[in-house]
Amino acid sequence: MGTQANLTKSEAFIAKESQYGAHNYHPLPVVLEKGEGVFVWDVEGNKYFDFLSAYSAVNQGHCHPRIIRALNEQAAKLTLTSRAFYNNKLGDFEEYMCELFGYDKALVMNSGVEAVETALKLCRKWAYTVKGVAADQAKIVFAKDNFHGRTISVISASNDETSTKGFGPFVSGMVQVPYNDVQAFAQLLASDKNIAGFIVEPIQGEAGIIIPDEGYLRAIRELCTINNVLLIVDEIQTGIARTGSLLASYDVSAKEHGSKADILILGKALSGGVLPVSAVLADDEIMLTIKPGEHGSTYGGNPLACAVAVEALQVVLDEGLAANSKKMGEIFRAGLEDIARRLGLIKEVRGKGLLTAIEMDCSEDDDLAWNVCLKFKENGLLAKPTHGNKIRLAPPLVINQAQIEESLGLIEKSLKSFV
């Protein structure tokens, strides 16, 4: 950066954040001010393909006109009541979700990690009031290399030192087993009768788009059923059509749900990226263990969020975004694999729907992935590394084939700079 007098617009905004904001993020050096569909623009007017989608919160595309209309119409009437009173939007939203995903009850919160905390509390309460686990002895099992948020209780089950170092002591009752290892979970169940639940991502996002074996979730579901343990599925990132179906964990339209969660967690794209909305879904036996006054949130279930979220979900259905995600994702990964064969640099391409990662052929300590993302930015595409050598590529689900092909051209152009 230059002196204050000759800073660019972007440099000035970045300097202000550095001076007045906490240093808890390391963003790509781009300052965005506008978004529409699959594109965003920075304060200098440069246009970019958005291949992060706010970590899959903007599945419906930036500033979708239907969702913005719902926001504006509701904002002009009523935004917040708190749960001290009923409002005329919450029940409709709860009914919509329960019928769409196949559950008795919904509990609406705000952020994704709030929904995870809600699910953990529900699981513990169920363990004591229904399963009969002795007081304060319930344990919840997490898959290793998970990411469910950054609260103290959630990082208590993390093996990522970046998330945990310097934040102890941690919450007890959190156990880890390897991801995609059915036998390890079975052995744990056989040795410990205080296990109340198992929480898992159907695809591990922050870990680098790690996809388990076919049948993994179904086998976990069977073990949970046999052992009277709740299966909690975190679909905050993978849900709402991101992976080519409405949910990654089970087909909501099928009569048989072989891997359906006992507790389903949703967030991010639940509002189309317009404002924080999250939800936990479960049947009565689980949800009704929590009584009035035992859990809640001032903003949870506010009428503005409910009106926006119903429209955001309806957009996904009306525009066939799950099918588009599946088709475009297949085209995109085929193109990436072709680039990898011709240029090298990429160790592996993996993904499902429009949730894709390229793993660079370098160590996690190498700067290659970061430098590649800087080159992507220079050429008009925004993405971000995760775990050092992996780059997550997740555009809004409204992307079309011509845009996919243009994006592949930008990715190839960028990678050629490193060959």
XYZ file of C-alpha atoms in Angstrom:
419
model
C 0.000 0.000 0.000
C 1.046 3.554 -0.613
C 0.626 6.544 1.625
C -2.878 7.531 2.735
C -2.990 10.187 0.015
C -2.465 7.806 -2.907
C -4.332 4.674 -1.769
C -6.725 3.062 -4.203
C -10.354 2.761 -3.101
C -9.788 -0.902 -2.249
C -6.612 -0.189 -0.306
C -8.376 2.508 1.692
C -11.226 0.181 2.702
C -8.793 -2.613 3.577
C -6.686 -0.215 5.659
C -9.773 0.962 7.555
C -10.786 -2.609 8.397
C -7.247 -3.349 9.511
C -7.235 -0.313 11.784
C -10.694 -0.625 13.335
C -11.656 -4.281 12.935
C -10.524 -7.436 14.705
C -7.897 -9.392 12.796
C -9.764 -12.710 12.875
C -9.967 -13.194 9.093
C -7.441 -13.229 6.261
C -9.542 -12.182 3.246
C -8.477 -12.100 -0.362
C -7.544 -8.463 -1.138
C -10.761 -7.507 -2.950
C -13.444 -5.090 -1.682
C -16.898 -5.931 -2.997
C -19.821 -3.522 -3.284
C -22.323 -5.106 -5.684
C -23.628 -8.538 -6.636
C -26.037 -9.919 -9.211
C -26.549 -13.568 -10.129
C -23.170 -15.287 -10.386
C -21.205 -12.014 -10.481
C -19.820 -9.509 -7.975
C -18.160 -6.141 -8.542
C -15.478 -4.438 -6.479
C -15.306 -0.752 -5.535
C -13.193 -0.053 -8.639
C -15.902 -1.522 -10.853
C -14.073 -4.755 -11.700
C -16.399 -7.715 -12.373
C -15.761 -11.218 -11.062
C -17.301 -14.661 -11.167
C -18.115 -15.521 -7.548
C -16.889 -19.086 -6.997
C -17.340 -19.062 -3.230
C -20.991 -17.952 -2.940
C -20.343 -16.750 0.621
C -19.457 -20.337 1.547
C -22.614 -21.603 -0.232
C -24.994 -19.098 1.356
C -25.822 -17.526 -2.021
C -26.996 -20.634 -3.878
C -29.864 -18.693 -5.480
C -27.484 -16.037 -6.847
C -26.696 -12.588 -5.518
C -29.674 -10.317 -4.847
C -32.239 -12.638 -6.407
C -35.132 -10.295 -7.318
C -37.839 -12.529 -5.828
C -36.028 -12.847 -2.514
C -35.257 -9.121 -2.370
C -38.918 -8.381 -3.114
C -40.000 -10.612 -0.227
C -37.459 -8.859 2.006
C -38.675 -5.398 1.091
C -42.361 -6.237 1.401
C -41.938 -7.763 4.854
C -39.492 -5.093 6.048
C -42.107 -2.453 5.349
C -44.615 -4.265 7.604
C -42.849 -5.917 10.547
C -39.263 -7.053 11.111
C -38.998 -8.300 14.700
C -41.302 -9.184 17.573
C -39.093 -11.574 19.563
C -40.711 -14.827 20.638
C -42.516 -13.059 23.473
C -45.390 -12.836 20.978
C -46.604 -14.824 17.996
C -46.123 -13.438 14.496
C -47.973 -14.321 11.300
C -44.918 -15.619 9.383
C -43.219 -18.135 11.670
C -45.892 -20.830 11.546
C -46.013 -20.694 7.740
C -42.228 -21.088 7.544
C -42.199 -23.962 10.029
C -44.998 -25.728 8.127
C -43.195 -25.178 4.808
C -39.949 -26.709 6.079
C -41.573 -29.615 7.903
C -43.578 -30.626 4.838
C -40.633 -30.150 2.475
C -38.067 -32.085 4.509
C -40.338 -34.556 6.292
C -40.262 -33.693 10.003
C -42.802 -32.926 12.732
C -41.211 -29.777 14.094
C -38.786 -26.967 13.229
C -36.836 -24.669 15.552
C -35.660 -21.503 13.799
C -32.463 -19.715 14.799
C -30.065 -17.305 13.073
C -26.507 -18.443 12.379
C -25.366 -21.910 11.452
C -23.431 -22.467 14.651
C -26.496 -21.436 16.681
C -28.361 -24.238 14.938
C -25.546 -26.668 15.729
C -25.642 -25.613 19.392
C -29.415 -26.115 19.331
C -29.009 -29.625 17.937
C -26.428 -30.527 20.577
C -28.702 -29.288 23.364
C -31.653 -31.190 21.913
C -29.568 -34.350 21.715
C -28.467 -34.087 25.334
C -31.970 -33.306 26.576
C -33.371 -36.279 24.651
C -30.654 -38.514 26.114
C -31.678 -37.653 29.665
C -35.447 -37.509 29.268
C -36.059 -40.262 26.692
C -33.065 -42.591 26.422
C -32.403 -42.579 30.168
C -28.710 -41.649 30.243
C -27.583 -40.711 33.750
C -27.404 -36.977 34.485
C -24.426 -35.184 32.917
C -23.050 -38.385 31.362
C -24.275 -38.007 27.771
C -21.654 -38.018 25.032
C -21.916 -36.796 21.461
C -19.672 -38.234 18.770
C -18.139 -36.049 16.039
C -16.255 -37.053 12.908
C -12.621 -35.958 12.866
C -11.657 -33.055 10.588
C -15.142 -31.637 11.074
C -16.196 -28.023 10.867
C -19.456 -27.039 12.581
C -18.584 -23.479 13.651
C -16.396 -21.722 16.192
C -18.195 -21.624 19.530
C -16.422 -23.120 22.541
C -18.624 -26.221 22.626
C -18.217 -26.897 18.908
C -14.443 -26.454 18.846
C -14.319 -28.789 21.849
C -14.836 -31.522 19.258
C -12.363 -30.161 16.698
C -8.929 -31.552 15.912
C -7.945 -28.392 14.002
C -5.269 -26.651 16.074
C -6.039 -23.306 14.415
C -9.532 -23.482 15.901
C -8.555 -24.801 19.331
C -5.141 -23.444 20.344
C -5.444 -20.868 23.103
C -9.175 -21.332 23.709
C -9.305 -24.060 26.371
C -10.559 -25.448 28.673
C -13.089 -27.244 26.526
C -16.532 -28.746 26.999
C -16.594 -32.380 28.113
C -18.710 -35.114 26.581
C -17.394 -34.621 23.032
C -15.861 -37.678 21.356
C -14.211 -38.053 17.944
C -13.975 -40.927 15.480
C -12.419 -40.907 11.997
C -14.678 -39.695 9.184
C -15.849 -42.337 6.721
C -15.024 -45.140 9.192
C -18.122 -47.132 10.076
C -16.190 -49.731 12.041
C -14.615 -47.157 14.353
C -18.071 -45.839 15.243
C -19.409 -49.367 15.750
C -16.577 -50.175 18.160
C -17.210 -46.986 20.103
C -20.909 -47.790 20.431
C -20.080 -51.257 21.715
C -17.835 -49.865 24.450
C -19.845 -46.855 25.646
C -23.564 -46.863 26.448
C -23.685 -43.134 27.219
C -23.495 -42.072 23.587
C -26.477 -39.901 22.777
C -25.773 -38.807 19.207
C -23.472 -38.719 16.226
C -23.102 -35.425 14.314
C -21.675 -35.464 10.812
C -21.370 -33.496 7.589
C -22.511 -35.580 4.596
C -19.570 -34.015 2.743
C -16.852 -32.305 4.770
C -16.625 -28.795 3.372
C -13.943 -26.923 5.300
C -11.728 -30.011 5.246
C -11.553 -29.706 1.462
C -14.736 -31.289 0.025
C -14.123 -34.763 1.432
C -16.748 -37.177 0.108
C -17.336 -40.407 2.066
C -17.797 -43.836 0.549
C -21.133 -44.701 -0.988
C -23.285 -46.157 1.775
C -21.382 -44.516 4.641
C -24.308 -42.467 5.929
C -26.725 -45.373 5.486
C -24.457 -47.608 7.586
C -24.132 -44.918 10.257
C -27.914 -44.529 10.217
C -28.366 -48.263 10.825
C -25.907 -48.245 13.724
C -27.653 -45.265 15.304
C -31.039 -46.974 15.005
C -29.817 -50.254 16.492
C -28.102 -48.496 19.412
C -30.817 -45.880 20.093
C -28.462 -43.024 19.195
C -29.537 -39.866 17.351
C -28.081 -39.186 13.924
C -27.508 -35.427 13.578
C -26.684 -34.264 10.050
C -25.171 -30.833 9.476
C -26.353 -29.720 6.027
C -25.585 -26.038 6.592
C -23.212 -25.982 3.607
C -24.278 -29.062 1.633
C -28.040 -28.482 1.841
C -30.455 -26.451 -0.279
C -29.434 -27.990 -3.656
C -25.682 -27.326 -3.422
C -24.671 -30.937 -4.162
C -27.195 -31.647 -6.909
C -30.130 -32.652 -4.720
C -32.150 -30.730 -2.151
C -30.139 -32.422 0.610
C -26.873 -34.315 0.342
C -27.823 -36.839 3.031
C -31.107 -38.243 1.731
C -33.684 -37.889 -1.037
C -36.548 -35.913 0.471
C -38.931 -37.129 -2.237
C -38.259 -40.846 -1.694
C -40.600 -43.040 0.320
C -37.702 -44.772 2.070
C -35.113 -42.591 3.779
C -32.249 -44.948 4.496
C -29.959 -42.212 5.757
C -32.440 -39.636 7.053
C -31.258 -37.699 10.088
C -33.023 -37.678 13.424
C -31.959 -34.035 13.683
C -31.365 -32.042 10.494
C -29.432 -28.757 10.612
C -29.880 -26.123 7.892
C -28.521 -22.610 7.391
C -26.594 -20.489 4.865
C -28.678 -20.704 1.636
C -31.875 -21.052 3.679
C -32.264 -17.291 3.141
C -30.474 -17.005 -0.193
C -27.680 -15.055 1.470
C -29.976 -12.163 2.372
C -29.830 -12.378 6.184
C -28.923 -14.966 8.837
C -31.479 -17.777 9.090
C -30.889 -21.302 10.362
C -33.125 -24.136 11.439
C -33.143 -27.457 13.246
C -35.712 -30.064 12.247
C -36.725 -33.142 14.253
C -39.761 -35.206 15.164
C -41.868 -34.628 18.263
C -40.122 -37.200 20.470
C -36.925 -35.172 20.184
C -38.079 -31.593 19.685
C -40.635 -31.538 22.488
C -38.050 -32.476 25.127
C -37.128 -28.777 25.273
C -39.697 -26.783 27.220
C -40.520 -23.026 27.303
C -37.659 -20.962 28.684
C -35.005 -23.642 28.133
C -33.695 -22.453 24.763
C -34.224 -19.620 22.319
C -32.961 -16.483 20.616
C -34.269 -12.925 20.416
C -34.088 -12.892 16.626
C -34.856 -16.581 16.062
C -38.026 -16.963 13.979
C -38.406 -13.243 13.300
C -40.999 -12.420 10.625
C -38.490 -10.841 8.249
C -36.311 -13.948 8.226
C -39.291 -16.272 7.836
C -40.741 -14.397 4.862
C -37.351 -14.306 3.141
C -36.560 -17.974 3.808
C -39.868 -19.276 2.409
C -39.250 -17.362 -0.816
C -35.606 -18.478 -0.938
C -36.617 -22.139 -0.705
C -39.378 -21.685 -3.270
C -36.884 -20.152 -5.712
C -34.727 -23.273 -5.415
C -37.721 -25.458 -6.294
C -39.224 -23.235 -9.004
C -35.948 -22.725 -10.840
C -34.814 -26.361 -10.635
C -31.543 -25.403 -8.989
C -30.792 -28.905 -7.710
C -30.942 -30.342 -11.228
C -28.891 -27.437 -12.586
C -26.312 -27.934 -9.842
C -25.964 -31.606 -10.754
C -25.633 -30.969 -14.502
C -23.319 -27.945 -14.263
C -21.185 -29.643 -11.640
C -20.532 -32.608 -13.915
C -19.557 -30.305 -16.791
C -17.353 -28.220 -14.509
C -15.440 -31.145 -13.004
C -14.918 -32.745 -16.402
C -13.381 -29.462 -17.544
C -11.183 -29.220 -14.460
C -9.956 -32.790 -14.920
C -9.053 -32.004 -18.526
C -7.097 -28.946 -17.376
C -5.343 -31.036 -14.709
C -4.299 -33.658 -17.286
C -2.854 -31.044 -19.622
C -1.205 -28.675 -17.141
C -0.400 -30.686 -14.043
C -0.371 -28.635 -10.794
C -3.637 -30.238 -9.644
C -3.354 -33.432 -7.618
C -7.085 -34.208 -7.476
C -10.466 -32.844 -8.540
C -13.398 -33.904 -6.371
C -16.913 -32.811 -5.605
C -20.622 -33.296 -6.024
C -23.046 -30.946 -7.714
C -21.559 -27.463 -7.617
C -19.481 -28.155 -4.510
C -16.025 -28.822 -5.930
C -12.437 -28.708 -4.741
C -9.133 -28.849 -6.526
C -6.251 -30.092 -4.422
C -3.007 -28.546 -5.567
C 0.010 -30.781 -5.989
C 1.924 -29.313 -3.059
C 2.067 -29.493 0.727
C -0.478 -27.771 2.988
C 2.280 -25.354 4.053
C 2.946 -24.242 0.492
C 1.612 -20.864 -0.738
C 0.660 -22.199 -4.172
C -3.106 -22.366 -3.590
C -3.183 -18.826 -2.160
C -1.142 -17.505 -5.076
C -3.411 -19.321 -7.545
C -6.422 -17.622 -5.953
C -4.696 -14.252 -6.304
C -4.194 -15.028 -9.985
C -7.850 -16.105 -10.280
C -8.792 -12.669 -8.878
C -6.519 -10.919 -11.355
C -8.285 -12.765 -14.174
C -11.844 -12.180 -12.926
C -12.775 -15.128 -10.681
C -12.960 -15.249 -6.881
C -12.235 -18.368 -4.825
C -10.467 -19.091 -1.544
C -8.098 -21.824 -0.303
C -8.957 -24.102 2.599
C -6.493 -26.173 4.586
C -3.538 -24.739 2.716
C -3.425 -26.615 -0.578
C -7.119 -27.028 -1.438
C -9.281 -24.530 -3.320
C -13.052 -24.672 -2.903
C -14.988 -23.821 -6.078
C -18.700 -23.259 -5.443
C -20.506 -20.780 -7.717
C -24.167 -19.826 -7.288
C -26.448 -22.574 -8.571
C -27.983 -20.276 -11.205
C -24.809 -20.522 -13.294
C -25.283 -21.685 -16.893
C -23.115 -23.733 -19.241
C -21.678 -20.764 -21.105
C -20.608 -19.233 -17.786
C -19.108 -22.546 -16.650
C -17.063 -22.717 -19.855
C -15.935 -19.109 -19.493
C -14.926 -19.805 -15.897
C -12.910 -22.848 -16.948
C -11.070 -20.617 -19.410
C -10.194 -18.178 -16.621
C -9.035 -21.025 -14.369
C -6.826 -22.487 -17.108
C -5.390 -19.064 -17.956
C -4.546 -18.526 -14.288
C -2.947 -21.940 -13.775
C -0.750 -21.521 -16.870
C 1.049 -18.742 -14.981
C 2.447 -21.387 -12.615
C 3.498 -24.037 -15.120
